[in-house]
Coordinates of C-alpha atoms in Angstrom, one line a residue:
X1 CA 117.3 82.1 128.1
X2 CA 115.3 85.3 127.9
X3 CA 113.4 85.7 124.6
X4 CA 114.2 88.9 122.9
X5 CA 112.0 90.1 120.1
X6 CA 113.9 91.6 117.1
X7 CA 111.3 94.4 116.9
X8 CA 109.6 95.9 119.9
X9 CA 107.8 99.2 120.9
X10 CA 106.7 99.6 124.5
X11 CA 103.9 102.2 125.0
X12 CA 105.5 104.6 122.5
X13 CA 104.0 108.1 122.0
X14 CA 105.4 110.8 119.7
X15 CA 104.3 114.4 119.5
X16 CA 104.9 117.1 116.8
X17 CA 103.9 120.2 118.6
X18 CA 100.2 119.8 119.6
X19 CA 99.8 116.9 117.2
X20 CA 99.9 113.4 118.7
X21 CA 101.3 111.2 115.8
X22 CA 101.5 108.1 118.0
X23 CA 99.5 107.3 121.1
X24 CA 100.5 104.5 123.5
X25 CA 101.7 102.1 120.8
X26 CA 103.1 98.8 121.8
X27 CA 104.0 95.9 119.4
X28 CA 106.3 93.0 119.3
X29 CA 107.4 91.3 116.1
X30 CA 108.6 87.4 116.2
X31 CA 111.8 86.3 114.4
X32 CA 111.8 85.3 110.8
X33 CA 108.3 86.8 110.1
X34 CA 106.9 89.6 108.0
X35 CA 104.8 92.1 109.8
X36 CA 102.8 94.6 107.9
X37 CA 101.7 98.0 109.2
X38 CA 98.5 99.0 107.6
X39 CA 96.4 102.2 107.9
X40 CA 95.6 105.3 106.0
X41 CA 97.9 108.2 105.2
X42 CA 98.9 110.1 108.5
X43 CA 98.0 107.1 110.6
X44 CA 101.6 107.1 112.1
X45 CA 103.2 104.3 110.1
X46 CA 106.3 106.3 108.8
X47 CA 106.7 107.8 112.3
X48 CA 106.8 104.5 113.9
X49 CA 109.4 103.2 111.5
X50 CA 111.6 106.3 111.9
X51 CA 111.5 105.8 115.6
X52 CA 112.6 102.2 115.2
X53 CA 115.3 103.4 112.7
X54 CA 116.7 106.0 115.4
X55 CA 115.7 108.9 113.2
X56 CA 113.1 110.1 115.6
X57 CA 113.1 110.1 119.4
X58 CA 109.9 108.9 121.1
X59 CA 108.1 111.5 123.3
X60 CA 107.1 108.7 125.6
X61 CA 107.9 104.9 125.9
X62 CA 110.8 102.9 124.4
X63 CA 111.8 101.3 121.2
X64 CA 114.0 98.4 120.8
X65 CA 115.8 96.7 117.9
X66 CA 117.5 93.4 118.6
X67 CA 117.1 94.3 122.3
X68 CA 118.9 97.5 121.8
X69 CA 117.9 101.2 121.8
X70 CA 118.3 102.3 118.2
X71 CA 119.6 105.8 119.1
X72 CA 121.9 105.0 122.1
X73 CA 123.5 102.0 120.3
X74 CA 123.1 103.1 116.8
X75 CA 126.4 101.6 115.5
X76 CA 125.6 98.2 116.9
X77 CA 122.2 98.4 115.7
X78 CA 123.3 99.3 112.2
X79 CA 125.4 96.3 111.9
X80 CA 122.3 94.0 112.1
X81 CA 119.4 96.1 111.0
X82 CA 118.8 98.0 107.8
X83 CA 116.2 100.7 106.8
X84 CA 114.7 101.8 103.5
X85 CA 112.4 104.6 103.1
X86 CA 110.5 105.9 100.1
X87 CA 110.9 107.5 97.7
X88 CA 114.3 106.0 96.6
X89 CA 117.2 108.3 96.8
X90 CA 119.4 107.1 93.9
X91 CA 121.9 108.5 91.3
X92 CA 121.0 108.3 87.7
X93 CA 124.6 108.4 86.6
X94 CA 125.7 105.5 88.8
X95 CA 125.3 101.9 88.0
X96 CA 123.5 99.5 90.4
X97 CA 126.8 98.0 91.4
X98 CA 128.2 101.3 92.1
X99 CA 125.4 102.2 94.4
X100 CA 126.1 99.2 96.5
X101 CA 129.9 99.8 96.5
X102 CA 129.6 103.5 97.7
X103 CA 126.4 103.5 99.6
X104 CA 126.2 100.1 101.0
X105 CA 127.0 99.7 104.8
X106 CA 130.0 97.4 104.1
X107 CA 132.2 99.2 106.8
X108 CA 135.5 97.4 107.3
X109 CA 134.6 94.4 105.0
X110 CA 137.5 93.2 102.9
X111 CA 137.3 93.5 99.2
X112 CA 136.5 89.9 98.5
X113 CA 133.9 89.8 101.2
X114 CA 132.3 93.1 100.0
X115 CA 132.0 91.8 96.4
X116 CA 130.5 88.5 97.6
X117 CA 127.9 90.4 99.7
X118 CA 127.2 92.9 96.7
X119 CA 126.6 90.1 94.4
X120 CA 124.5 88.2 96.8
X121 CA 122.2 91.3 97.4
X122 CA 121.8 91.8 93.6
X123 CA 120.9 88.0 93.3
X124 CA 118.5 88.5 96.0
X125 CA 116.4 91.1 94.3
X126 CA 117.0 89.8 90.8
X127 CA 119.2 92.7 89.5
X128 CA 122.3 90.8 88.9
X129 CA 121.8 91.0 85.0
X130 CA 121.5 94.8 85.2
X131 CA 124.1 95.4 88.0
X132 CA 126.4 97.4 85.5
X133 CA 123.7 99.5 83.9
X134 CA 123.2 103.1 84.9
X135 CA 120.3 103.6 87.1
X136 CA 118.8 106.1 84.6
X137 CA 117.9 103.1 82.5
X138 CA 116.0 101.4 85.3
X139 CA 112.2 101.2 85.6
X140 CA 110.6 102.4 88.9
X141 CA 110.3 98.9 90.1
X142 CA 114.0 98.2 89.5
X143 CA 114.9 101.2 91.4
X144 CA 112.7 100.0 94.2
X145 CA 114.5 96.6 94.2
X146 CA 117.9 98.4 94.2
X147 CA 116.9 100.3 97.3
X148 CA 116.0 96.8 98.8
X149 CA 119.5 95.6 97.8
X150 CA 121.1 98.5 99.6
X151 CA 119.5 97.3 102.6
X152 CA 120.9 93.8 102.3
X153 CA 124.6 94.8 102.4
X154 CA 125.7 93.5 104.8
X155 CA 123.0 90.9 105.2
X156 CA 120.8 92.2 108.1
X157 CA 118.8 90.4 110.7
X158 CA 116.0 93.0 110.6
X159 CA 114.8 95.0 107.7
X160 CA 112.5 98.1 107.9
X161 CA 110.6 99.1 104.7
X162 CA 108.5 102.0 104.2
X163 CA 105.8 101.7 101.5
X164 CA 108.1 99.6 99.3
X165 CA 105.3 98.9 96.7
X166 CA 104.2 102.6 96.5
X167 CA 103.8 103.6 92.9
X168 CA 104.4 100.3 91.4
X169 CA 102.5 98.6 88.6
X170 CA 100.7 95.2 89.6
X171 CA 103.3 93.0 88.1
X172 CA 106.2 94.9 89.9
X173 CA 104.1 94.5 93.2
X174 CA 104.0 90.8 92.6
X175 CA 107.7 90.7 91.9
X176 CA 108.8 92.7 95.0
X177 CA 106.4 90.6 97.1
X178 CA 108.1 87.4 96.0
X179 CA 111.5 88.9 96.8
X180 CA 110.4 90.0 100.3
X181 CA 109.0 86.6 101.0
X182 CA 112.1 84.9 99.9
X183 CA 114.3 87.2 102.2
X184 CA 112.1 85.8 105.1
X185 CA 112.0 82.2 104.0
X186 CA 115.5 81.6 102.7
X187 CA 117.6 84.2 104.7
X188 CA 115.7 84.3 107.9
X189 CA 115.3 88.1 108.0
X190 CA 112.6 89.7 110.1
X191 CA 110.7 92.3 108.2
X192 CA 108.5 95.1 109.2
X193 CA 107.0 97.2 106.3
X194 CA 104.4 99.7 105.9
X195 CA 101.8 99.4 103.3
X196 CA 98.2 100.4 102.1
X197 CA 98.2 97.7 99.4
X198 CA 95.6 94.8 100.3
X199 CA 97.8 92.4 98.4
X200 CA 100.6 92.7 101.1
X201 CA 98.1 92.4 103.9
X202 CA 96.4 89.3 102.5
X203 CA 99.2 87.4 100.9
X204 CA 102.5 88.6 102.5
X205 CA 101.9 89.3 106.1
X206 CA 102.4 86.8 108.9
X207 CA 101.3 89.4 111.3
X208 CA 99.3 92.6 110.8
X209 CA 99.3 95.8 112.8
X210 CA 96.5 98.3 111.9
X211 CA 97.2 102.0 112.9
X212 CA 94.7 104.8 112.8
X213 CA 95.1 108.3 114.3
X214 CA 98.2 107.2 115.9
X215 CA 96.7 104.2 117.8
X216 CA 96.8 100.4 117.3
X217 CA 93.3 99.3 116.3
X218 CA 94.3 95.5 115.7
X219 CA 97.3 93.4 116.0
X220 CA 97.4 89.7 114.9
X221 CA 97.3 87.6 111.9
X222 CA 95.1 88.5 108.7
X223 CA 93.1 85.3 109.5
X224 CA 92.3 86.6 113.0
X225 CA 91.2 89.9 111.6
X226 CA 88.8 88.2 109.1
X227 CA 87.6 85.7 111.7
X228 CA 86.8 82.0 111.1
X229 CA 83.9 83.0 108.8
X230 CA 80.8 80.9 108.4
X231 CA 79.3 78.0 106.4
X232 CA 76.9 79.4 103.6
X233 CA 74.2 77.0 102.5
X234 CA 71.9 77.7 99.6
X235 CA 68.4 75.8 99.7
X236 CA 64.9 76.5 98.2
X237 CA 63.5 77.6 101.6
X238 CA 66.2 79.0 104.1
X239 CA 63.6 79.4 106.9
X240 CA 62.5 75.8 106.6
X241 CA 66.2 74.5 106.5
X242 CA 67.1 76.7 109.4
X243 CA 64.3 75.3 111.4
X244 CA 65.4 71.8 110.6
X245 CA 69.1 72.5 111.6
X246 CA 68.1 74.2 114.8
X247 CA 66.2 71.0 115.9
X248 CA 69.8 69.5 115.9
X249 CA 71.0 72.4 118.1
X250 CA 72.9 74.1 115.4
X251 CA 73.2 77.9 115.1
X252 CA 71.4 78.4 111.8
X253 CA 71.1 82.0 110.7
X254 CA 68.8 83.1 107.8
X255 CA 70.6 85.2 105.4
X256 CA 68.0 85.5 102.7
X257 CA 65.0 83.5 101.3
X258 CA 67.3 80.9 100.0
X259 CA 70.5 81.2 101.9
X260 CA 71.4 80.4 105.5
X261 CA 74.7 80.3 107.4
X262 CA 76.3 78.3 110.3
X263 CA 79.5 78.8 112.3
X264 CA 82.5 77.3 110.5
X265 CA 83.2 73.7 111.4
X266 CA 79.7 73.1 113.0
X267 CA 78.7 70.6 110.4
X268 CA 80.1 68.6 107.4
X269 CA 78.7 68.6 103.8
X270 CA 77.7 65.0 104.2
X271 CA 75.8 65.6 107.5
X272 CA 73.9 68.8 106.1
X273 CA 73.0 66.8 103.0
X274 CA 71.6 63.9 105.2
X275 CA 69.7 66.2 107.8
X276 CA 68.1 68.4 105.1
X277 CA 67.5 65.5 102.6
X278 CA 65.6 63.7 105.4
X279 CA 63.3 66.7 105.7
X280 CA 62.8 66.9 101.9
X281 CA 65.0 69.9 101.5
X282 CA 67.4 70.2 98.6
X283 CA 70.9 71.3 99.3
X284 CA 72.1 73.2 96.3
X285 CA 75.5 74.7 97.5
X286 CA 77.6 74.4 100.6
X287 CA 80.7 76.7 101.0
X288 CA 83.0 78.1 103.8
X289 CA 83.2 81.8 103.3
X290 CA 85.4 84.2 105.3
X291 CA 84.8 87.9 105.5
X292 CA 86.8 89.9 102.9
X293 CA 90.0 91.4 104.3
X294 CA 89.1 94.9 103.1
X295 CA 85.7 94.9 105.0
X296 CA 87.4 93.7 108.1
X297 CA 90.1 96.2 107.8
X298 CA 87.6 99.1 107.3
X299 CA 85.7 98.0 110.4
X300 CA 88.8 98.3 112.4
X301 CA 89.6 101.8 111.0
X302 CA 86.1 102.9 111.8
X303 CA 86.7 101.6 115.3
X304 CA 84.1 98.9 115.2
X305 CA 84.5 95.5 116.9
X306 CA 84.0 93.0 114.1
X307 CA 81.7 90.1 114.2
X308 CA 84.3 87.1 113.8
X309 CA 81.5 84.6 113.1

């Protein structure tokens, strides 16, 4: 059986006049995962999502959702994929329930089935208790969750979200992040979302695609972006300790007068304490540290190849 990625771009380019918004972009998202598009404003994130949604035609290359061209087979795609773009376009005088009833893509679903799907969508985004309140009484975070609910009727296989946490306060971001993770874990939805919030990149993304100036600078997991990190050891004399460890053919690097580092996994705490203790060197601290995600991301955006060790 041929494997079909739910979301796929093949050497996609998109021009707006003389401006190249996307340049030879390829990506493939695995089923039941959350892939986060990261990058500064103007990097091409929204353009990429709109091509996948069938709202824009690529100048070059091909886009596929669930193995289908999102423009040529739009009706079939819309049955199984949903899109939510910021800012949320909602009506203050309608209730949350009325939004799902009138704006949800329920098509020919019978009344009982429609009510069940609407209730399920509101439950999924924790809005069931406010379903019959008018949207003008909703906070901005609740409005964002209602937009997400609109993308869940009917329940899709793929969900595309453009900056879903934009403008939210920290607590609302955490709540929306929990909901998005639940859609993946409990409902098996494949999710592609754009964001510039580090909390999404670090705690939500299974896969991460970094865009800058229309090109893919990195594609992989956040852990791959940050690298395996290094062991950090604090001692009274880092040079003496490094020399002692190098005698054991360990790649010890002096970081400061009192700190040295080694590749992750190259030595255990017990072995380090034994070797240094035999040389009369006190081991004060021993910790595994990865490079912070924001540092790794900035290096990619600047076009640098990171030191993964």
